[in-house]
């Protein structure tokens, strides 16, 4: 254990089965970091968003974590394949063999396996029951946890992560495109000059064809569209304006995309640090049927996002085949991605009967205009899970936990301490909503 900046930090590592149907078979390692100020407090497991995202690396107590440690010992889990858990990327996956072998390996990296890893950690640490906080994809994992091991849970807090329990990936992405179109319209109503700049960027990229990112990847129209990831934030969205402000620079050869712009685009578009996000993203919706690059399949239904439009709208959490053909971090995994997209036998992630009879208190923040986890699909899920209180708020977007984490955490915690939503609201000291 180490102590710094007012917190005690303890590292935990545990070997777990790669495939829980073969517990005596191959083992992989999972890592978790415990952060606390009082070892007598109950436990809270933090489930990171993603997929493919490692847990936060706190250098000090701030944000939601500063509030959480007042009530809990917090365990920050590096979900399998991420962070200090056994890695899964272009470098390590090559050890598995050919593309088919790599895809078979990655079949065990979905929410059901992540939850079973958490259960092994819980038992290893001698914890009888604990609470969870799931952000975004962490909320998806929470619903799986409630389906598989509800007796292990005291309460569950969810922020922007009520997954649809039964919608197919194609329907999820239809909703995503609709929300993204609305968010594009809102953003460009604030900054109409940025729409003009975006059009100039597209025209320049189409004309020049020789702009490249710091990793050597060619800049294309769909690559520029990935800047739409900024639209999913409450405060982050305005950072996009500053990126557009510095898009061009005058050179001896004429106007070029500035190094500042190219670096920002690289930071947003490269999957070097989280390849599992691209590899596993659509599989998080797969239950008994193939996803077949669903975001790409429904794209033609939304002409305003297609690259042949004069000024295509910015995209969000969509993964396309071209990512694997063009991103150097993903290129060796192109065939692996195809095999996973065509896989038809991913098991169900949720038990609807168990969820309908749930007795674990669940409080979920549903962001009214969330562009990544659709409000209507989330509210349908809320109606299917017993003992779940949904707090619908227009005050935050998908990054709410990072934006106003302490207030959101306090409100959700109060909701699980009371079956009366109005009484729970009185426990809030900052966030508001309907």
CSV table of C-alpha atoms in Angstrom, one decimal:
chain,number,residue,atom,x,y,z
A,1,UNK,CA,0.0,0.0,0.0
A,2,UNK,CA,1.1,3.5,-0.7
A,3,UNK,CA,-0.1,6.8,0.6
A,4,UNK,CA,-0.1,10.1,-1.3
A,5,UNK,CA,-2.2,13.2,-1.7
A,6,UNK,CA,-4.5,12.2,1.2
A,7,UNK,CA,-5.4,8.7,-0.1
A,8,UNK,CA,-4.3,5.1,0.6
A,9,UNK,CA,-3.7,3.2,-2.7
A,10,UNK,CA,-3.4,-0.6,-2.8
A,11,UNK,CA,-2.8,-2.6,-5.9
A,12,UNK,CA,-4.5,-6.0,-6.4
A,13,UNK,CA,-3.8,-8.6,-9.1
A,14,UNK,CA,-5.5,-11.9,-9.6
A,15,UNK,CA,-5.4,-14.7,-12.1
A,16,UNK,CA,-8.8,-15.7,-13.5
A,17,UNK,CA,-10.0,-18.1,-16.2
A,18,UNK,CA,-9.9,-16.8,-19.8
A,19,UNK,CA,-13.1,-18.9,-20.4
A,20,UNK,CA,-15.3,-19.4,-17.3
A,21,UNK,CA,-16.8,-22.5,-18.9
A,22,UNK,CA,-13.4,-24.0,-18.5
A,23,UNK,CA,-12.2,-22.8,-15.1
A,24,UNK,CA,-9.2,-25.0,-15.0
A,25,UNK,CA,-8.1,-23.9,-18.5
A,26,UNK,CA,-5.9,-20.9,-19.5
A,27,UNK,CA,-5.6,-18.1,-17.0
A,28,UNK,CA,-5.2,-14.3,-17.6
A,29,UNK,CA,-4.5,-11.6,-15.1
A,30,UNK,CA,-6.8,-8.8,-13.9
A,31,UNK,CA,-5.6,-5.7,-12.1
A,32,UNK,CA,-7.5,-3.4,-9.8
A,33,UNK,CA,-6.4,-0.4,-7.7
A,34,UNK,CA,-8.0,0.3,-4.4
A,35,UNK,CA,-8.4,3.9,-3.3
A,36,UNK,CA,-9.6,4.8,0.2
A,37,UNK,CA,-9.3,7.2,3.1
A,38,UNK,CA,-11.0,4.9,5.6
A,39,UNK,CA,-10.5,1.1,5.5
A,40,UNK,CA,-13.6,0.6,7.7
A,41,UNK,CA,-16.0,1.8,4.9
A,42,UNK,CA,-18.0,-0.5,2.7
A,43,UNK,CA,-16.7,-1.2,-0.9
A,44,UNK,CA,-17.6,0.3,-4.2
A,45,UNK,CA,-16.6,-1.2,-7.5
A,46,UNK,CA,-16.1,1.3,-10.3
A,47,UNK,CA,-16.9,-0.1,-13.8
A,48,UNK,CA,-15.2,2.1,-16.5
A,49,UNK,CA,-16.8,3.1,-19.8
A,50,UNK,CA,-15.6,1.8,-23.1
A,51,UNK,CA,-15.4,-1.0,-24.0
A,52,UNK,CA,-11.7,-1.2,-23.9
A,53,UNK,CA,-11.1,1.6,-21.4
A,54,UNK,CA,-8.8,1.2,-18.4
A,55,UNK,CA,-9.8,2.6,-15.1
A,56,UNK,CA,-8.8,6.1,-14.0
A,57,UNK,CA,-5.3,6.8,-12.8
A,58,UNK,CA,-5.9,9.2,-9.9
A,59,UNK,CA,-3.1,11.5,-9.0
A,60,UNK,CA,-5.2,13.1,-6.3
A,61,UNK,CA,-8.7,13.0,-4.9
A,62,UNK,CA,-10.9,15.1,-7.1
A,63,UNK,CA,-14.2,14.8,-9.0
A,64,UNK,CA,-16.5,12.0,-8.3
A,65,UNK,CA,-13.8,9.9,-6.6
A,66,UNK,CA,-13.3,12.6,-3.9
A,67,UNK,CA,-17.0,12.3,-3.1
A,68,UNK,CA,-17.0,8.5,-3.3
A,69,UNK,CA,-14.2,7.9,-0.8
A,70,UNK,CA,-16.3,9.7,1.8
A,71,UNK,CA,-18.6,6.8,1.7
A,72,UNK,CA,-16.7,3.8,0.3
A,73,UNK,CA,-13.4,2.0,-0.3
A,74,UNK,CA,-13.3,2.3,-4.1
A,75,UNK,CA,-11.9,-0.4,-6.3
A,76,UNK,CA,-10.9,0.8,-9.8
A,77,UNK,CA,-11.0,-2.3,-12.1
A,78,UNK,CA,-8.9,-2.5,-15.2
A,79,UNK,CA,-11.3,-4.6,-17.3
A,80,UNK,CA,-9.7,-7.6,-18.9
A,81,UNK,CA,-7.5,-6.6,-21.8
A,82,UNK,CA,-6.9,-3.1,-20.6
A,83,UNK,CA,-4.4,-1.2,-18.4
A,84,UNK,CA,-2.4,-3.5,-16.2
A,85,UNK,CA,-4.6,-6.5,-16.8
A,86,UNK,CA,-3.4,-8.9,-19.4
A,87,UNK,CA,-3.3,-6.7,-22.5
A,88,UNK,CA,-5.1,-7.3,-25.8
A,89,UNK,CA,-3.8,-5.2,-28.6
A,90,UNK,CA,-2.1,-5.6,-32.0
A,91,UNK,CA,1.2,-6.5,-30.2
A,92,UNK,CA,-0.1,-9.0,-27.7
A,93,UNK,CA,-2.8,-10.6,-29.8
A,94,UNK,CA,-0.3,-11.8,-32.4
A,95,UNK,CA,0.9,-14.3,-29.8
A,96,UNK,CA,-2.5,-16.1,-30.1
A,97,UNK,CA,-1.9,-17.2,-33.7
A,98,UNK,CA,-3.9,-16.4,-36.8
A,99,UNK,CA,-6.9,-14.1,-37.0
A,100,UNK,CA,-9.4,-16.8,-36.2
A,101,UNK,CA,-7.5,-17.7,-33.0
A,102,UNK,CA,-7.4,-14.1,-32.0
A,103,UNK,CA,-11.1,-13.6,-32.5
A,104,UNK,CA,-11.8,-16.8,-30.5
A,105,UNK,CA,-9.8,-15.3,-27.7
A,106,UNK,CA,-11.6,-12.0,-27.8
A,107,UNK,CA,-15.0,-13.7,-27.6
A,108,UNK,CA,-14.2,-13.9,-23.9
A,109,UNK,CA,-13.8,-10.1,-23.4
A,110,UNK,CA,-17.4,-9.0,-23.1
A,111,UNK,CA,-19.5,-7.9,-20.1
A,112,UNK,CA,-20.3,-11.4,-18.9
A,113,UNK,CA,-16.6,-12.2,-18.5
A,114,UNK,CA,-15.8,-8.8,-17.0
A,115,UNK,CA,-18.5,-9.3,-14.4
A,116,UNK,CA,-17.2,-12.8,-13.5
A,117,UNK,CA,-13.7,-11.3,-13.1
A,118,UNK,CA,-15.2,-8.8,-10.7
A,119,UNK,CA,-16.8,-11.6,-8.7
A,120,UNK,CA,-13.5,-13.4,-8.5
A,121,UNK,CA,-11.9,-10.2,-7.1
A,122,UNK,CA,-14.8,-9.8,-4.6
A,123,UNK,CA,-14.3,-13.2,-3.3
A,124,UNK,CA,-10.5,-12.9,-3.3
A,125,UNK,CA,-10.7,-9.8,-1.2
A,126,UNK,CA,-13.1,-11.3,1.2
A,127,UNK,CA,-15.9,-8.9,0.5
A,128,UNK,CA,-19.4,-10.3,1.2
A,129,UNK,CA,-21.3,-7.7,-0.9
A,130,UNK,CA,-20.4,-4.4,-2.5
A,131,UNK,CA,-21.9,-1.5,-4.4
A,132,UNK,CA,-21.1,-0.5,-8.0
A,133,UNK,CA,-20.8,2.7,-10.0
A,134,UNK,CA,-21.0,2.1,-13.8
A,135,UNK,CA,-20.2,4.9,-16.3
A,136,UNK,CA,-21.4,4.4,-19.8
A,137,UNK,CA,-20.4,0.9,-20.8
A,138,UNK,CA,-19.9,0.3,-17.1
A,139,UNK,CA,-23.6,0.6,-16.8
A,140,UNK,CA,-24.0,-2.1,-19.4
A,141,UNK,CA,-21.8,-4.3,-17.3
A,142,UNK,CA,-23.9,-3.4,-14.2
A,143,UNK,CA,-27.0,-4.8,-15.9
A,144,UNK,CA,-25.1,-8.0,-16.6
A,145,UNK,CA,-23.9,-8.1,-13.0
A,146,UNK,CA,-27.6,-7.7,-11.8
A,147,UNK,CA,-28.5,-10.5,-14.1
A,148,UNK,CA,-25.8,-12.9,-13.0
A,149,UNK,CA,-24.9,-12.2,-9.4
A,150,UNK,CA,-27.5,-9.9,-7.8
A,151,UNK,CA,-26.9,-11.4,-4.3
A,152,UNK,CA,-23.4,-9.9,-4.4
A,153,UNK,CA,-24.7,-6.3,-4.8
A,154,UNK,CA,-25.8,-3.8,-2.2
A,155,UNK,CA,-26.7,-1.0,-4.6
A,156,UNK,CA,-25.9,0.1,-8.2
A,157,UNK,CA,-25.3,3.6,-9.5
A,158,UNK,CA,-25.3,4.1,-13.2
A,159,UNK,CA,-24.4,7.2,-15.2
A,160,UNK,CA,-25.3,7.4,-18.9
A,161,UNK,CA,-25.2,3.6,-19.2
A,162,UNK,CA,-28.7,2.0,-19.3
A,163,UNK,CA,-28.2,-0.3,-22.2
A,164,UNK,CA,-31.1,-1.6,-24.3
A,165,UNK,CA,-31.9,-5.1,-23.1
A,166,UNK,CA,-33.2,-6.4,-26.4
A,167,UNK,CA,-32.6,-3.9,-29.3
A,168,UNK,CA,-30.4,-5.1,-32.1
A,169,UNK,CA,-27.2,-3.2,-32.9
A,170,UNK,CA,-28.7,-1.7,-36.1
A,171,UNK,CA,-31.6,-0.1,-34.1
A,172,UNK,CA,-29.1,1.2,-31.6
A,173,UNK,CA,-27.1,3.0,-34.3
A,174,UNK,CA,-30.2,4.4,-36.0
A,175,UNK,CA,-31.0,6.1,-32.7
A,176,UNK,CA,-27.3,7.2,-32.4
A,177,UNK,CA,-27.4,8.8,-35.9
A,178,UNK,CA,-30.6,10.7,-35.0
A,179,UNK,CA,-29.2,12.0,-31.8
A,180,UNK,CA,-25.9,13.0,-33.5
A,181,UNK,CA,-27.8,14.9,-36.2
A,182,UNK,CA,-29.6,16.9,-33.4
A,183,UNK,CA,-26.3,17.6,-31.6
A,184,UNK,CA,-24.6,18.7,-34.8
A,185,UNK,CA,-27.4,21.1,-35.4
A,186,UNK,CA,-27.2,22.5,-31.9
A,187,UNK,CA,-23.4,22.9,-32.1
A,188,UNK,CA,-23.3,24.6,-35.4
A,189,UNK,CA,-26.1,27.0,-34.3
A,190,UNK,CA,-23.7,28.1,-31.6
A,191,UNK,CA,-20.7,28.3,-34.0
A,192,UNK,CA,-22.0,28.7,-37.5
A,193,UNK,CA,-18.5,29.8,-38.6
A,194,UNK,CA,-17.2,26.3,-37.6
A,195,UNK,CA,-19.6,24.8,-40.2
A,196,UNK,CA,-17.9,26.9,-42.8
A,197,UNK,CA,-14.5,25.9,-41.6
A,198,UNK,CA,-15.5,22.3,-41.6
A,199,UNK,CA,-16.6,22.6,-45.2
A,200,UNK,CA,-13.2,24.2,-46.1
A,201,UNK,CA,-11.4,21.3,-44.3
A,202,UNK,CA,-13.3,18.7,-46.3
A,203,UNK,CA,-12.6,20.6,-49.6
A,204,UNK,CA,-8.9,20.8,-48.8
A,205,UNK,CA,-8.7,17.2,-47.8
A,206,UNK,CA,-10.5,16.1,-51.0
A,207,UNK,CA,-8.3,18.4,-53.1
A,208,UNK,CA,-4.9,17.8,-51.6
A,209,UNK,CA,-5.0,14.1,-50.6
A,210,UNK,CA,-1.6,14.4,-48.9
A,211,UNK,CA,-2.4,15.5,-45.4
A,212,UNK,CA,-1.3,13.0,-42.8
A,213,UNK,CA,-1.5,12.5,-39.1
A,214,UNK,CA,1.6,12.2,-36.8
A,215,UNK,CA,1.3,8.4,-37.1
A,216,UNK,CA,1.4,8.6,-40.9
A,217,UNK,CA,-2.3,7.9,-41.4
A,218,UNK,CA,-3.8,9.7,-44.4
A,219,UNK,CA,-6.4,12.4,-43.5
A,220,UNK,CA,-9.8,11.6,-45.1
A,221,UNK,CA,-13.2,13.1,-44.8
A,222,UNK,CA,-14.5,10.2,-42.5
A,223,UNK,CA,-11.4,10.7,-40.3
A,224,UNK,CA,-12.2,14.4,-39.8
A,225,UNK,CA,-15.8,13.4,-39.0
A,226,UNK,CA,-14.5,11.6,-35.9
A,227,UNK,CA,-14.1,15.0,-34.3
A,228,UNK,CA,-17.8,14.5,-33.5
A,229,UNK,CA,-16.7,12.6,-30.4
A,230,UNK,CA,-16.4,16.0,-28.8
A,231,UNK,CA,-20.1,16.5,-29.2
A,232,UNK,CA,-20.8,14.0,-26.5
A,233,UNK,CA,-19.6,16.3,-23.8
A,234,UNK,CA,-21.1,19.0,-21.7
A,235,UNK,CA,-18.0,21.2,-21.5
A,236,UNK,CA,-15.8,19.3,-23.9
A,237,UNK,CA,-18.1,20.2,-26.8
A,238,UNK,CA,-16.8,23.8,-26.6
A,239,UNK,CA,-13.2,22.6,-27.0
A,240,UNK,CA,-14.1,21.6,-30.5
A,241,UNK,CA,-14.5,25.2,-31.4
A,242,UNK,CA,-10.9,25.9,-30.4
A,243,UNK,CA,-9.7,23.1,-32.7
A,244,UNK,CA,-11.6,24.6,-35.6
A,245,UNK,CA,-10.1,28.0,-34.8
A,246,UNK,CA,-6.6,26.8,-35.6
A,247,UNK,CA,-7.4,24.4,-38.5
A,248,UNK,CA,-5.4,26.1,-41.2
A,249,UNK,CA,-1.9,27.7,-41.4
A,250,UNK,CA,-0.3,29.5,-44.3
A,251,UNK,CA,2.8,27.8,-45.7
A,252,UNK,CA,5.1,28.4,-48.7
A,253,UNK,CA,3.0,25.9,-50.5
A,254,UNK,CA,-0.3,27.6,-49.6
A,255,UNK,CA,-2.9,26.8,-46.9
A,256,UNK,CA,-2.4,23.5,-45.0
A,257,UNK,CA,-3.9,21.9,-42.0
A,258,UNK,CA,-1.9,23.1,-39.0
A,259,UNK,CA,0.1,20.7,-36.9
A,260,UNK,CA,-2.1,21.8,-34.0
A,261,UNK,CA,-5.2,20.6,-35.8
A,262,UNK,CA,-3.6,17.4,-37.0
A,263,UNK,CA,-2.4,16.6,-33.5
A,264,UNK,CA,-5.9,17.1,-32.1
A,265,UNK,CA,-7.4,15.0,-34.9
A,266,UNK,CA,-4.8,12.3,-34.2
A,267,UNK,CA,-5.5,12.3,-30.4
A,268,UNK,CA,-9.2,11.9,-31.1
A,269,UNK,CA,-9.1,9.3,-33.9
A,270,UNK,CA,-6.2,7.0,-33.1
A,271,UNK,CA,-7.0,3.7,-31.4
A,272,UNK,CA,-3.4,3.0,-30.3
A,273,UNK,CA,-4.2,3.3,-26.6
A,274,UNK,CA,-7.6,1.5,-26.7
A,275,UNK,CA,-7.9,-0.9,-29.7
A,276,UNK,CA,-10.5,-3.0,-27.8
A,277,UNK,CA,-12.9,-0.1,-28.2
A,278,UNK,CA,-12.9,-0.5,-32.0
A,279,UNK,CA,-12.7,-4.3,-31.9
A,280,UNK,CA,-15.4,-5.0,-29.3
A,281,UNK,CA,-17.7,-1.9,-29.7
A,282,UNK,CA,-20.5,-3.5,-31.7
A,283,UNK,CA,-20.2,-6.8,-29.9
A,284,UNK,CA,-21.5,-5.2,-26.7
A,285,UNK,CA,-24.9,-5.2,-28.4
A,286,UNK,CA,-24.7,-8.7,-29.8
A,287,UNK,CA,-27.0,-11.3,-28.3
A,288,UNK,CA,-27.5,-14.3,-30.5
A,289,UNK,CA,-27.0,-12.5,-33.9
A,290,UNK,CA,-24.1,-11.0,-35.8
A,291,UNK,CA,-23.7,-7.2,-35.8
A,292,UNK,CA,-22.0,-7.1,-39.3
A,293,UNK,CA,-20.7,-3.5,-38.9
A,294,UNK,CA,-24.1,-2.2,-38.0
A,295,UNK,CA,-23.1,1.5,-37.9
A,296,UNK,CA,-21.8,1.2,-41.4
A,297,UNK,CA,-24.8,-0.8,-42.6
A,298,UNK,CA,-27.4,1.8,-41.6
A,299,UNK,CA,-25.2,4.8,-42.6
A,300,UNK,CA,-26.9,5.1,-46.1
A,301,UNK,CA,-30.2,5.8,-44.3
A,302,UNK,CA,-28.7,9.1,-43.0
A,303,UNK,CA,-27.4,10.9,-46.1
A,304,UNK,CA,-26.3,13.9,-44.1
A,305,UNK,CA,-23.5,11.8,-42.6
A,306,UNK,CA,-22.2,10.2,-45.9
A,307,UNK,CA,-18.9,11.4,-47.2
A,308,UNK,CA,-20.3,12.2,-50.6
A,309,UNK,CA,-22.4,15.0,-49.0
A,310,UNK,CA,-20.7,18.4,-49.5
A,311,UNK,CA,-20.3,19.0,-45.8
A,312,UNK,CA,-21.0,15.7,-43.9
A,313,UNK,CA,-22.1,15.9,-40.3
A,314,UNK,CA,-19.7,14.8,-37.6
A,315,UNK,CA,-20.0,11.3,-36.4
A,316,UNK,CA,-19.7,9.9,-32.9
A,317,UNK,CA,-19.4,6.3,-31.4
A,318,UNK,CA,-19.5,4.6,-34.8
A,319,UNK,CA,-17.0,2.0,-35.9
A,320,UNK,CA,-16.5,1.3,-39.6
A,321,UNK,CA,-14.4,-1.1,-41.6
A,322,UNK,CA,-12.1,1.7,-42.8
A,323,UNK,CA,-10.9,2.1,-39.3
A,324,UNK,CA,-9.2,-1.3,-39.5
A,325,UNK,CA,-7.8,-0.7,-43.0
A,326,UNK,CA,-6.3,2.8,-42.2
A,327,UNK,CA,-5.4,3.1,-38.5
A,328,UNK,CA,-1.9,1.6,-38.0
A,329,UNK,CA,-2.9,0.4,-34.5
A,330,UNK,CA,-5.8,-1.5,-36.0
A,331,UNK,CA,-4.5,-2.6,-39.4
A,332,UNK,CA,-3.1,-5.9,-38.2
A,333,UNK,CA,-6.5,-6.7,-36.6
A,334,UNK,CA,-8.6,-6.0,-39.7
A,335,UNK,CA,-9.5,-9.7,-40.3
A,336,UNK,CA,-10.1,-10.2,-36.6
A,337,UNK,CA,-12.6,-7.4,-36.6
A,338,UNK,CA,-14.4,-9.0,-39.6
A,339,UNK,CA,-14.6,-12.4,-37.9
A,340,UNK,CA,-16.0,-10.8,-34.7
A,341,UNK,CA,-18.6,-8.8,-36.7
A,342,UNK,CA,-19.8,-11.9,-38.4
A,343,UNK,CA,-20.0,-14.0,-35.2
A,344,UNK,CA,-23.6,-15.2,-34.7
A,345,UNK,CA,-23.4,-17.0,-31.4
A,346,UNK,CA,-22.5,-14.5,-28.7
A,347,UNK,CA,-24.6,-15.5,-25.6
A,348,UNK,CA,-27.2,-13.3,-24.0
A,349,UNK,CA,-25.8,-10.6,-21.7
A,350,UNK,CA,-29.0,-10.0,-19.7
A,351,UNK,CA,-31.6,-12.1,-17.9
A,352,UNK,CA,-34.8,-10.3,-18.3
A,353,UNK,CA,-36.7,-12.4,-15.8
A,354,UNK,CA,-34.0,-11.8,-13.1
A,355,UNK,CA,-34.0,-8.1,-13.9
A,356,UNK,CA,-37.8,-7.9,-13.7
A,357,UNK,CA,-37.7,-9.3,-10.2
A,358,UNK,CA,-34.6,-7.3,-9.1
A,359,UNK,CA,-34.4,-6.3,-5.4
A,360,UNK,CA,-31.1,-4.4,-5.5
A,361,UNK,CA,-31.6,-0.6,-5.3
A,362,UNK,CA,-30.5,0.9,-8.6
A,363,UNK,CA,-30.3,4.6,-9.4
A,364,UNK,CA,-29.5,5.7,-13.0
A,365,UNK,CA,-28.8,9.1,-14.4
A,366,UNK,CA,-30.3,9.3,-17.9
A,367,UNK,CA,-29.1,12.2,-19.9
A,368,UNK,CA,-31.9,13.7,-21.9
A,369,UNK,CA,-29.8,14.5,-24.9
A,370,UNK,CA,-27.1,11.8,-24.6
A,371,UNK,CA,-25.8,11.1,-28.1
A,372,UNK,CA,-24.2,7.8,-27.2
A,373,UNK,CA,-26.8,6.0,-25.1
A,374,UNK,CA,-30.3,6.9,-26.4
A,375,UNK,CA,-32.7,8.3,-23.8
A,376,UNK,CA,-35.8,6.4,-25.1
A,377,UNK,CA,-33.9,3.1,-25.2
A,378,UNK,CA,-32.6,3.8,-21.7
A,379,UNK,CA,-36.1,4.6,-20.3
A,380,UNK,CA,-37.4,1.4,-21.8
A,381,UNK,CA,-34.7,-0.5,-20.0
A,382,UNK,CA,-35.6,1.4,-16.8
A,383,UNK,CA,-39.2,0.1,-17.1
A,384,UNK,CA,-37.9,-3.5,-17.4
A,385,UNK,CA,-35.7,-3.5,-14.3
A,386,UNK,CA,-37.5,-3.6,-10.9
A,387,UNK,CA,-36.3,-1.4,-8.1
A,388,UNK,CA,-34.6,1.0,-10.5
A,389,UNK,CA,-35.1,4.8,-10.2
A,390,UNK,CA,-34.2,6.8,-13.3
A,391,UNK,CA,-33.3,10.4,-13.0
A,392,UNK,CA,-33.7,12.1,-16.3
A,393,UNK,CA,-31.8,15.3,-16.6
A,394,UNK,CA,-31.1,17.9,-19.3
A,395,UNK,CA,-28.3,19.4,-17.3
A,396,UNK,CA,-25.6,17.0,-18.5
A,397,UNK,CA,-24.4,15.0,-21.5
A,398,UNK,CA,-22.5,11.7,-21.6
A,399,UNK,CA,-19.5,13.1,-19.7
A,400,UNK,CA,-21.7,14.2,-16.8
A,401,UNK,CA,-19.7,12.1,-14.3
A,402,UNK,CA,-16.5,13.9,-15.3
A,403,UNK,CA,-18.2,17.3,-15.5
A,404,UNK,CA,-20.1,17.4,-12.2
A,405,UNK,CA,-19.2,14.1,-10.7
A,406,UNK,CA,-19.6,14.9,-7.0
A,407,UNK,CA,-23.1,16.3,-7.3
A,408,UNK,CA,-24.2,13.4,-9.6
A,409,UNK,CA,-22.7,10.8,-7.2
A,410,UNK,CA,-24.4,12.4,-4.2
A,411,UNK,CA,-27.8,12.4,-5.9
A,412,UNK,CA,-27.6,8.8,-7.1
A,413,UNK,CA,-26.4,7.6,-3.7
A,414,UNK,CA,-29.3,9.4,-2.0
A,415,UNK,CA,-31.7,7.8,-4.4
A,416,UNK,CA,-30.5,4.3,-3.4
A,417,UNK,CA,-30.9,5.2,0.3
A,418,UNK,CA,-34.5,6.1,-0.2
A,419,UNK,CA,-37.4,4.7,-2.2
A,420,UNK,CA,-38.9,8.2,-2.4
A,421,UNK,CA,-37.4,10.0,-5.4
A,422,UNK,CA,-38.4,13.4,-4.0
A,423,UNK,CA,-36.7,12.7,-0.7
A,424,UNK,CA,-33.7,11.5,-2.7
A,425,UNK,CA,-33.6,14.8,-4.6
A,426,UNK,CA,-33.3,16.6,-1.3
A,427,UNK,CA,-30.0,14.9,-0.9
A,428,UNK,CA,-28.7,16.6,-4.0
A,429,UNK,CA,-26.4,19.6,-3.6
A,430,UNK,CA,-25.8,20.6,-7.1
A,431,UNK,CA,-27.3,18.6,-9.9
A,432,UNK,CA,-30.9,19.2,-11.0
A,433,UNK,CA,-33.2,17.7,-13.5
A,434,UNK,CA,-36.7,16.3,-14.1
